[in-house]
Amino acid sequence: MDTHTPMRTEGGHDLRHHGDAEVRDDGSALVDLAVNVRADTPPAWLRERLAASLGSLAAYPDGRAARAAVAARHGLPVERVLLTAGAAEAFVLLARAMRVRRPVVVHPQFTEPEAALRDAGHTVGRVLLREEDGFRLDPAAVPDEADLVVIGNPTNPTSVLHPADVIAGLARPGRTLVVDEAFMDAVPGEREALAGRTDVPGLVVLRSLTKTWGLAGLRIGYVLADPETVAGLERAQPLWPVSTPALAAAEACVAPRALAEASHAAHRIAADRARLVTGLRRLAPAGLRVAGPAEGPFVLVRVPDATAVRHRLRALGYAVRRGDTFPGLDGRWLRLAVRDRATTDAFLDALGRAVSEAVTAPRA
């Protein structure tokens, strides 16, 4: 059961609903395709690094080494890096610290940026990308007067990877351009990444280390931006916002060994995603459609009576993410995390049954 406090907006979208709600309580025994965290993580070597850091818990956290490591990973000076308790904290800092009048969020995408802006008292504009356009960004749809624009790349939940030059083209004098790259390390070669760029005015890039490395419970991410923006966000942080184990994780996960492992995982995810998409397309006669092309570690699908399908999947032992809490989507959508071949094959069998049962079920 989901115990969060809903934040409902126009259209009834609950901005505070996330995939973990599907696998809490009575969902804890389900096979998880609802949460976009890579399976079988954190790896043993990372767990050992975290365990070793526990001997330093008596001292206050010192983030200098981790900050320098992140800066070196992206070829930036440390003044352009801010470590955060996950990317979600960064959205809160931006909402509270940035003085903006016309913030705009490009949807469908991760809902926490809008929720944080609303909590901070901002009136938030929306740019809704369309299914018929493949949920691809139309730069002309972003109002010229927007002084804060938030977009994900690759975007959660659509799995669309927008061209970096198209996103960079949104930059304007007096505008802060926030690009959520939480899933970029799951893209082979991190193509279309803006992290490390210093030639785009007002650019703020957010990265998360929780998805690829299975650290959602540890909370670690970072912001890449110009030094003035970083300093302003840092002033809005509480003292010692990132724990010693999280700092150890940050330093370890940007080391060459970890980057090589993440690169290998990205190629494996791409292969597993291709297998999932191929199986999903076999259900087209039953009305299932795959949004895409998908480039992230998840796939968005439209299916008749998605709510009934989701409940049938739960009965068959699988949790998937409902799509109707994302602005721009409705009750026909589900998001599916990419998993290994065996899990995918078993899930596709279950999904075929669930879709068939939904189609043939009598209507009240």
CSV table of C-alpha atoms in Angstrom, one decimal:
chain,number,residue,atom,x,y,z
A,1,MET,CA,0.0,0.0,0.0
A,2,ASP,CA,1.3,3.5,-0.9
A,3,THR,CA,1.5,5.6,2.3
A,4,HIS,CA,2.8,8.9,0.8
A,5,THR,CA,0.8,12.1,0.9
A,6,PRO,CA,-0.5,12.7,-2.7
A,7,MET,CA,0.1,16.0,-4.5
A,8,ARG,CA,-2.7,16.1,-7.1
A,9,THR,CA,-2.7,18.7,-9.8
A,10,GLU,CA,-4.9,19.6,-12.7
A,11,GLY,CA,-5.8,16.4,-14.5
A,12,GLY,CA,-5.6,14.5,-11.2
A,13,HIS,CA,-2.0,13.5,-11.5
A,14,ASP,CA,-0.4,12.5,-8.3
A,15,LEU,CA,3.1,14.0,-8.6
A,16,ARG,CA,4.4,12.2,-5.5
A,17,HIS,CA,3.6,8.6,-6.7
A,18,HIS,CA,6.7,6.7,-7.6
A,19,GLY,CA,7.5,3.1,-8.7
A,20,ASP,CA,8.5,2.0,-5.3
A,21,ALA,CA,4.9,2.2,-4.2
A,22,GLU,CA,4.2,-0.9,-6.4
A,23,VAL,CA,6.6,-3.1,-4.4
A,24,ARG,CA,5.9,-2.1,-0.8
A,25,ASP,CA,4.0,-4.1,1.7
A,26,ASP,CA,1.9,-6.7,-0.2
A,27,GLY,CA,4.0,-6.0,-3.3
A,28,SER,CA,7.3,-6.9,-1.7
A,29,ALA,CA,7.3,-10.5,-3.0
A,30,LEU,CA,6.5,-9.4,-6.6
A,31,VAL,CA,9.0,-9.5,-9.4
A,32,ASP,CA,9.9,-5.8,-9.7
A,33,LEU,CA,9.6,-4.2,-13.1
A,34,ALA,CA,8.3,-1.0,-11.5
A,35,VAL,CA,11.5,0.5,-10.1
A,36,ASN,CA,14.2,1.7,-12.5
A,37,VAL,CA,17.2,0.5,-10.4
A,38,ARG,CA,19.5,-2.0,-12.0
A,39,ALA,CA,19.1,-5.5,-10.7
A,40,ASP,CA,21.8,-7.3,-8.7
A,41,THR,CA,23.3,-4.1,-7.4
A,42,PRO,CA,25.2,-2.8,-5.6
A,43,PRO,CA,28.1,-5.1,-6.7
A,44,ALA,CA,30.3,-6.8,-4.1
A,45,TRP,CA,33.2,-4.4,-4.5
A,46,LEU,CA,31.0,-1.4,-3.9
A,47,ARG,CA,29.4,-3.0,-0.8
A,48,GLU,CA,32.9,-3.6,0.5
A,49,ARG,CA,33.8,0.1,0.0
A,50,LEU,CA,30.6,1.1,1.8
A,51,ALA,CA,31.4,-1.3,4.7
A,52,ALA,CA,34.9,0.1,5.0
A,53,SER,CA,33.5,3.7,5.3
A,54,LEU,CA,31.6,2.8,8.4
A,55,GLY,CA,34.8,3.0,10.5
A,56,SER,CA,34.8,6.8,9.9
A,57,LEU,CA,31.2,7.5,11.1
A,58,ALA,CA,32.4,9.2,14.3
A,59,ALA,CA,33.8,12.0,12.1
A,60,TYR,CA,31.7,14.6,10.3
A,61,PRO,CA,31.5,13.9,6.5
A,62,ASP,CA,34.2,15.4,4.4
A,63,GLY,CA,33.1,15.7,0.8
A,64,ARG,CA,36.3,17.1,-0.7
A,65,ALA,CA,37.7,13.9,-2.2
A,66,ALA,CA,34.4,12.8,-3.6
A,67,ARG,CA,33.7,16.2,-5.1
A,68,ALA,CA,37.1,16.3,-6.7
A,69,ALA,CA,36.6,12.8,-8.1
A,70,VAL,CA,33.3,13.8,-9.7
A,71,ALA,CA,34.9,16.9,-11.1
A,72,ALA,CA,37.7,14.9,-12.6
A,73,ARG,CA,35.3,12.4,-14.1
A,74,HIS,CA,33.6,15.2,-16.1
A,75,GLY,CA,36.7,17.3,-16.7
A,76,LEU,CA,35.5,20.2,-14.6
A,77,PRO,CA,36.8,22.3,-11.8
A,78,VAL,CA,35.5,21.4,-8.4
A,79,GLU,CA,33.7,24.8,-8.2
A,80,ARG,CA,31.2,23.4,-10.8
A,81,VAL,CA,30.2,20.3,-8.7
A,82,LEU,CA,27.8,20.0,-5.9
A,83,LEU,CA,27.2,16.7,-4.2
A,84,THR,CA,23.6,16.0,-3.1
A,85,ALA,CA,21.5,13.4,-1.3
A,86,GLY,CA,20.3,12.0,-4.6
A,87,ALA,CA,19.0,14.0,-7.6
A,88,ALA,CA,15.7,14.5,-5.8
A,89,GLU,CA,17.5,16.8,-3.3
A,90,ALA,CA,18.8,18.9,-6.2
A,91,PHE,CA,15.3,19.6,-7.4
A,92,VAL,CA,14.4,20.9,-4.0
A,93,LEU,CA,17.5,23.1,-3.8
A,94,LEU,CA,16.8,24.5,-7.3
A,95,ALA,CA,13.2,25.2,-6.4
A,96,ARG,CA,14.1,27.0,-3.1
A,97,ALA,CA,17.3,28.8,-4.2
A,98,MET,CA,16.6,30.0,-7.7
A,99,ARG,CA,14.8,33.2,-8.1
A,100,VAL,CA,12.5,32.5,-11.1
A,101,ARG,CA,9.2,33.8,-12.2
A,102,ARG,CA,8.1,31.5,-15.0
A,103,PRO,CA,9.3,27.9,-14.4
A,104,VAL,CA,8.3,25.3,-17.0
A,105,VAL,CA,8.6,21.6,-16.8
A,106,VAL,CA,8.6,19.4,-20.0
A,107,HIS,CA,6.3,16.4,-19.5
A,108,PRO,CA,5.8,13.5,-19.4
A,109,GLN,CA,8.8,13.2,-17.2
A,110,PHE,CA,9.9,12.5,-13.6
A,111,THR,CA,7.4,14.4,-11.4
A,112,GLU,CA,9.6,15.5,-8.5
A,113,PRO,CA,10.9,18.7,-10.2
A,114,GLU,CA,7.3,20.1,-10.5
A,115,ALA,CA,6.4,18.9,-7.1
A,116,ALA,CA,9.4,20.6,-5.6
A,117,LEU,CA,8.7,23.8,-7.5
A,118,ARG,CA,5.1,23.8,-6.3
A,119,ASP,CA,6.1,23.1,-2.7
A,120,ALA,CA,8.4,26.2,-2.9
A,121,GLY,CA,5.4,28.3,-4.0
A,122,HIS,CA,6.0,28.6,-7.7
A,123,THR,CA,3.3,28.5,-10.3
A,124,VAL,CA,4.6,25.9,-12.8
A,125,GLY,CA,3.9,25.9,-16.5
A,126,ARG,CA,3.9,22.6,-18.5
A,127,VAL,CA,5.0,21.7,-22.0
A,128,LEU,CA,3.3,18.4,-22.9
A,129,LEU,CA,5.0,16.3,-25.5
A,130,ARG,CA,2.7,14.2,-27.7
A,131,GLU,CA,2.5,10.6,-28.4
A,132,GLU,CA,2.0,11.2,-32.1
A,133,ASP,CA,5.4,13.0,-32.2
A,134,GLY,CA,7.1,10.1,-30.4
A,135,PHE,CA,7.2,12.3,-27.2
A,136,ARG,CA,10.1,14.2,-28.8
A,137,LEU,CA,10.9,17.7,-27.8
A,138,ASP,CA,9.6,20.5,-29.9
A,139,PRO,CA,11.7,23.5,-28.9
A,140,ALA,CA,9.1,25.9,-30.2
A,141,ALA,CA,6.6,24.7,-27.6
A,142,VAL,CA,8.8,26.1,-24.8
A,143,PRO,CA,7.6,29.6,-24.0
A,144,ASP,CA,10.3,32.3,-24.7
A,145,GLU,CA,9.5,33.9,-21.3
A,146,ALA,CA,10.3,30.7,-19.3
A,147,ASP,CA,13.3,31.5,-17.1
A,148,LEU,CA,13.6,28.0,-15.8
A,149,VAL,CA,13.1,24.9,-18.0
A,150,VAL,CA,13.4,21.3,-16.7
A,151,ILE,CA,13.7,18.3,-19.1
A,152,GLY,CA,14.9,14.8,-18.6
A,153,ASN,CA,17.3,13.0,-21.0
A,154,PRO,CA,16.8,10.2,-21.5
A,155,THR,CA,13.3,11.0,-20.2
A,156,ASN,CA,11.5,9.0,-17.5
A,157,PRO,CA,9.0,7.5,-18.3
A,158,THR,CA,9.1,7.8,-22.1
A,159,SER,CA,12.6,6.5,-22.6
A,160,VAL,CA,13.2,9.1,-25.3
A,161,LEU,CA,16.8,10.3,-25.8
A,162,HIS,CA,16.7,13.9,-27.1
A,163,PRO,CA,19.6,15.2,-29.2
A,164,ALA,CA,22.0,17.2,-27.0
A,165,ASP,CA,22.0,20.1,-29.5
A,166,VAL,CA,18.2,20.3,-29.5
A,167,ILE,CA,18.2,20.6,-25.7
A,168,ALA,CA,21.2,23.0,-25.7
A,169,GLY,CA,19.2,25.2,-28.1
A,170,LEU,CA,16.7,25.9,-25.4
A,171,ALA,CA,19.4,28.0,-23.6
A,172,ARG,CA,18.6,31.8,-23.5
A,173,PRO,CA,20.1,34.8,-21.7
A,174,GLY,CA,18.5,34.9,-18.2
A,175,ARG,CA,17.2,31.3,-18.4
A,176,THR,CA,18.3,28.3,-16.3
A,177,LEU,CA,18.2,25.1,-18.3
A,178,VAL,CA,18.0,22.0,-16.0
A,179,VAL,CA,18.7,18.7,-17.6
A,180,ASP,CA,18.0,15.6,-15.6
A,181,GLU,CA,20.5,13.0,-16.7
A,182,ALA,CA,19.8,10.5,-14.0
A,183,PHE,CA,19.7,7.6,-16.5
A,184,MET,CA,22.3,8.8,-19.0
A,185,ASP,CA,24.9,6.3,-17.7
A,186,ALA,CA,22.6,3.6,-18.9
A,187,VAL,CA,23.0,4.8,-22.5
A,188,PRO,CA,25.9,3.3,-24.4
A,189,GLY,CA,28.6,5.9,-24.8
A,190,GLU,CA,26.4,8.4,-22.9
A,191,ARG,CA,25.7,9.9,-26.3
A,192,GLU,CA,23.7,13.1,-26.2
A,193,ALA,CA,25.0,13.9,-22.7
A,194,LEU,CA,25.5,17.5,-21.7
A,195,ALA,CA,27.3,16.8,-18.5
A,196,GLY,CA,30.8,18.4,-18.7
A,197,ARG,CA,29.7,21.1,-21.1
A,198,THR,CA,30.6,24.7,-20.1
A,199,ASP,CA,29.6,26.4,-23.4
A,200,VAL,CA,25.8,26.3,-22.7
A,201,PRO,CA,24.7,29.4,-20.7
A,202,GLY,CA,22.5,28.7,-17.7
A,203,LEU,CA,23.0,24.9,-18.0
A,204,VAL,CA,22.4,22.8,-14.9
A,205,VAL,CA,22.9,19.0,-15.2
A,206,LEU,CA,21.8,16.6,-12.6
A,207,ARG,CA,23.2,13.1,-12.2
A,208,SER,CA,22.2,10.2,-10.0
A,209,LEU,CA,24.3,7.3,-8.8
A,210,THR,CA,21.4,5.4,-7.4
A,211,LYS,CA,20.0,3.8,-10.5
A,212,THR,CA,23.0,2.1,-12.1
A,213,TRP,CA,24.6,1.2,-8.8
A,214,GLY,CA,21.5,0.2,-6.7
A,215,LEU,CA,22.0,2.9,-4.1
A,216,ALA,CA,18.4,4.3,-3.8
A,217,GLY,CA,18.5,3.7,-0.1
A,218,LEU,CA,21.8,5.6,0.3
A,219,ARG,CA,20.9,8.8,-1.6
A,220,ILE,CA,23.7,10.1,-3.7
A,221,GLY,CA,23.8,12.3,-6.8
A,222,TYR,CA,25.3,15.6,-7.9
A,223,VAL,CA,24.8,18.9,-9.7
A,224,LEU,CA,27.0,20.2,-12.5
A,225,ALA,CA,26.6,24.0,-13.1
A,226,ASP,CA,28.5,27.3,-13.2
A,227,PRO,CA,30.2,28.2,-9.9
A,228,GLU,CA,27.7,30.9,-9.0
A,229,THR,CA,24.8,28.5,-9.3
A,230,VAL,CA,26.6,25.8,-7.4
A,231,ALA,CA,27.4,28.3,-4.6
A,232,GLY,CA,23.8,29.4,-4.4
A,233,LEU,CA,22.5,25.8,-4.2
A,234,GLU,CA,25.2,25.0,-1.6
A,235,ARG,CA,24.0,27.8,0.6
A,236,ALA,CA,20.5,26.3,0.5
A,237,GLN,CA,21.8,22.9,1.7
A,238,PRO,CA,21.8,21.9,5.4
A,239,LEU,CA,25.2,21.2,7.0
A,240,TRP,CA,26.8,17.9,6.0
A,241,PRO,CA,23.9,16.9,3.6
A,242,VAL,CA,25.7,13.8,2.2
A,243,SER,CA,26.7,11.0,4.6
A,244,THR,CA,30.2,9.5,4.8
A,245,PRO,CA,29.0,6.2,3.1
A,246,ALA,CA,27.4,8.1,0.3
A,247,LEU,CA,30.6,10.1,-0.2
A,248,ALA,CA,32.5,6.9,-0.4
A,249,ALA,CA,30.0,5.6,-3.0
A,250,ALA,CA,30.4,8.8,-5.1
A,251,GLU,CA,34.1,8.5,-5.1
A,252,ALA,CA,34.0,4.8,-6.0
A,253,CYS,CA,31.3,5.1,-8.7
A,254,VAL,CA,33.2,7.6,-10.8
A,255,ALA,CA,36.5,5.7,-10.7
A,256,PRO,CA,37.8,4.1,-14.0
A,257,ARG,CA,36.8,0.6,-12.9
A,258,ALA,CA,33.3,1.7,-12.1
A,259,LEU,CA,32.9,3.6,-15.4
A,260,ALA,CA,34.0,0.6,-17.3
A,261,GLU,CA,31.5,-1.6,-15.5
A,262,ALA,CA,28.8,0.9,-16.1
A,263,SER,CA,29.6,1.0,-19.8
A,264,HIS,CA,29.4,-2.7,-20.0
A,265,ALA,CA,26.1,-2.7,-18.1
A,266,ALA,CA,24.7,-0.1,-20.5
A,267,HIS,CA,25.4,-2.3,-23.5
A,268,ARG,CA,23.8,-5.3,-21.7
A,269,ILE,CA,20.7,-3.1,-20.9
A,270,ALA,CA,20.4,-2.2,-24.5
A,271,ALA,CA,20.4,-5.9,-25.5
A,272,ASP,CA,17.9,-6.8,-22.8
A,273,ARG,CA,15.7,-3.8,-23.8
A,274,ALA,CA,15.7,-4.9,-27.4
A,275,ARG,CA,14.5,-8.4,-26.4
A,276,LEU,CA,11.7,-6.8,-24.3
A,277,VAL,CA,10.6,-4.5,-27.1
A,278,THR,CA,10.6,-7.4,-29.6
A,279,GLY,CA,8.3,-9.4,-27.3
A,280,LEU,CA,6.1,-6.4,-26.6
A,281,ARG,CA,5.5,-5.8,-30.3
A,282,ARG,CA,4.2,-9.3,-30.7
A,283,LEU,CA,1.2,-8.1,-28.6
A,284,ALA,CA,0.3,-5.4,-31.1
A,285,PRO,CA,-2.7,-7.4,-32.3
A,286,ALA,CA,-4.1,-7.1,-28.8
A,287,GLY,CA,-3.7,-3.3,-29.0
A,288,LEU,CA,-0.4,-2.9,-27.2
A,289,ARG,CA,1.9,-0.1,-28.5
A,290,VAL,CA,5.5,0.6,-27.5
A,291,ALA,CA,6.6,4.3,-27.3
A,292,GLY,CA,9.9,4.9,-28.7
A,293,PRO,CA,12.4,4.3,-29.8
A,294,ALA,CA,13.3,3.5,-26.2
A,295,GLU,CA,16.9,4.4,-25.2
A,296,GLY,CA,16.7,4.2,-21.3
A,297,PRO,CA,16.5,1.2,-18.9
A,298,PHE,CA,12.7,1.2,-19.1
A,299,VAL,CA,10.0,1.1,-21.8
A,300,LEU,CA,6.7,2.9,-21.9
A,301,VAL,CA,3.7,1.0,-23.4
A,302,ARG,CA,0.1,1.9,-24.2
A,303,VAL,CA,-2.3,-0.9,-23.6
A,304,PRO,CA,-6.1,-1.0,-23.5
A,305,ASP,CA,-7.4,-1.1,-19.9
A,306,ALA,CA,-3.9,-0.7,-18.4
A,307,THR,CA,-5.3,-0.6,-14.9
A,308,ALA,CA,-6.8,-4.0,-15.3
A,309,VAL,CA,-3.7,-5.3,-16.9
A,310,ARG,CA,-1.6,-4.0,-14.0
A,311,HIS,CA,-3.8,-5.7,-11.5
A,312,ARG,CA,-3.7,-9.0,-13.4
A,313,LEU,CA,0.1,-8.8,-13.5
A,314,ARG,CA,0.2,-8.4,-9.8
A,315,ALA,CA,-1.9,-11.5,-9.4
A,316,LEU,CA,0.6,-13.3,-11.7
A,317,GLY,CA,3.5,-12.1,-9.5
A,318,TYR,CA,4.8,-9.0,-11.4
A,319,ALA,CA,4.8,-5.3,-10.4
A,320,VAL,CA,4.9,-2.6,-13.1
A,321,ARG,CA,4.7,1.2,-12.9
A,322,ARG,CA,1.3,2.8,-13.6
A,323,GLY,CA,1.6,5.7,-16.1
A,324,ASP,CA,-1.4,7.8,-15.2
A,325,THR,CA,0.4,9.8,-12.5
A,326,PHE,CA,2.6,11.4,-15.2
A,327,PRO,CA,1.3,14.7,-16.7
A,328,GLY,CA,0.7,14.1,-20.4
A,329,LEU,CA,-0.3,10.4,-19.8
A,330,ASP,CA,-3.5,8.7,-18.8
A,331,GLY,CA,-4.8,5.3,-17.6
A,332,ARG,CA,-3.7,3.6,-20.8
A,333,TRP,CA,0.0,3.7,-20.0
A,334,LEU,CA,2.5,1.4,-18.1
A,335,ARG,CA,6.2,1.8,-17.6
A,336,LEU,CA,8.3,-1.4,-17.6
A,337,ALA,CA,11.8,-1.6,-16.2
A,338,VAL,CA,14.3,-3.6,-18.4
A,339,ARG,CA,15.4,-6.8,-16.7
A,340,ASP,CA,17.6,-9.8,-17.7
A,341,ARG,CA,16.6,-12.3,-20.4
A,342,ALA,CA,15.0,-14.9,-18.1
A,343,THR,CA,13.0,-12.4,-16.2
A,344,THR,CA,11.9,-10.7,-19.4
A,345,ASP,CA,10.8,-13.9,-21.1
A,346,ALA,CA,8.7,-15.0,-18.0
A,347,PHE,CA,7.2,-11.5,-17.8
A,348,LEU,CA,6.2,-11.4,-21.4
A,349,ASP,CA,4.3,-14.7,-20.9
A,350,ALA,CA,2.5,-13.2,-18.0
A,351,LEU,CA,1.8,-9.9,-19.8
A,352,GLY,CA,0.4,-11.9,-22.7
A,353,ARG,CA,-2.0,-13.6,-20.4
A,354,ALA,CA,-2.9,-10.4,-18.6
A,355,VAL,CA,-3.6,-8.5,-21.8
A,356,SER,CA,-5.7,-11.4,-23.2
A,357,GLU,CA,-7.7,-11.6,-20.0
A,358,ALA,CA,-8.3,-7.9,-20.0
A,359,VAL,CA,-9.5,-8.0,-23.6
A,360,THR,CA,-11.9,-10.9,-23.0
A,361,ALA,CA,-13.2,-9.8,-19.5
A,362,PRO,CA,-16.9,-9.0,-19.5
A,363,ARG,CA,-17.7,-5.3,-19.0
A,364,ALA,CA,-19.9,-4.3,-16.1
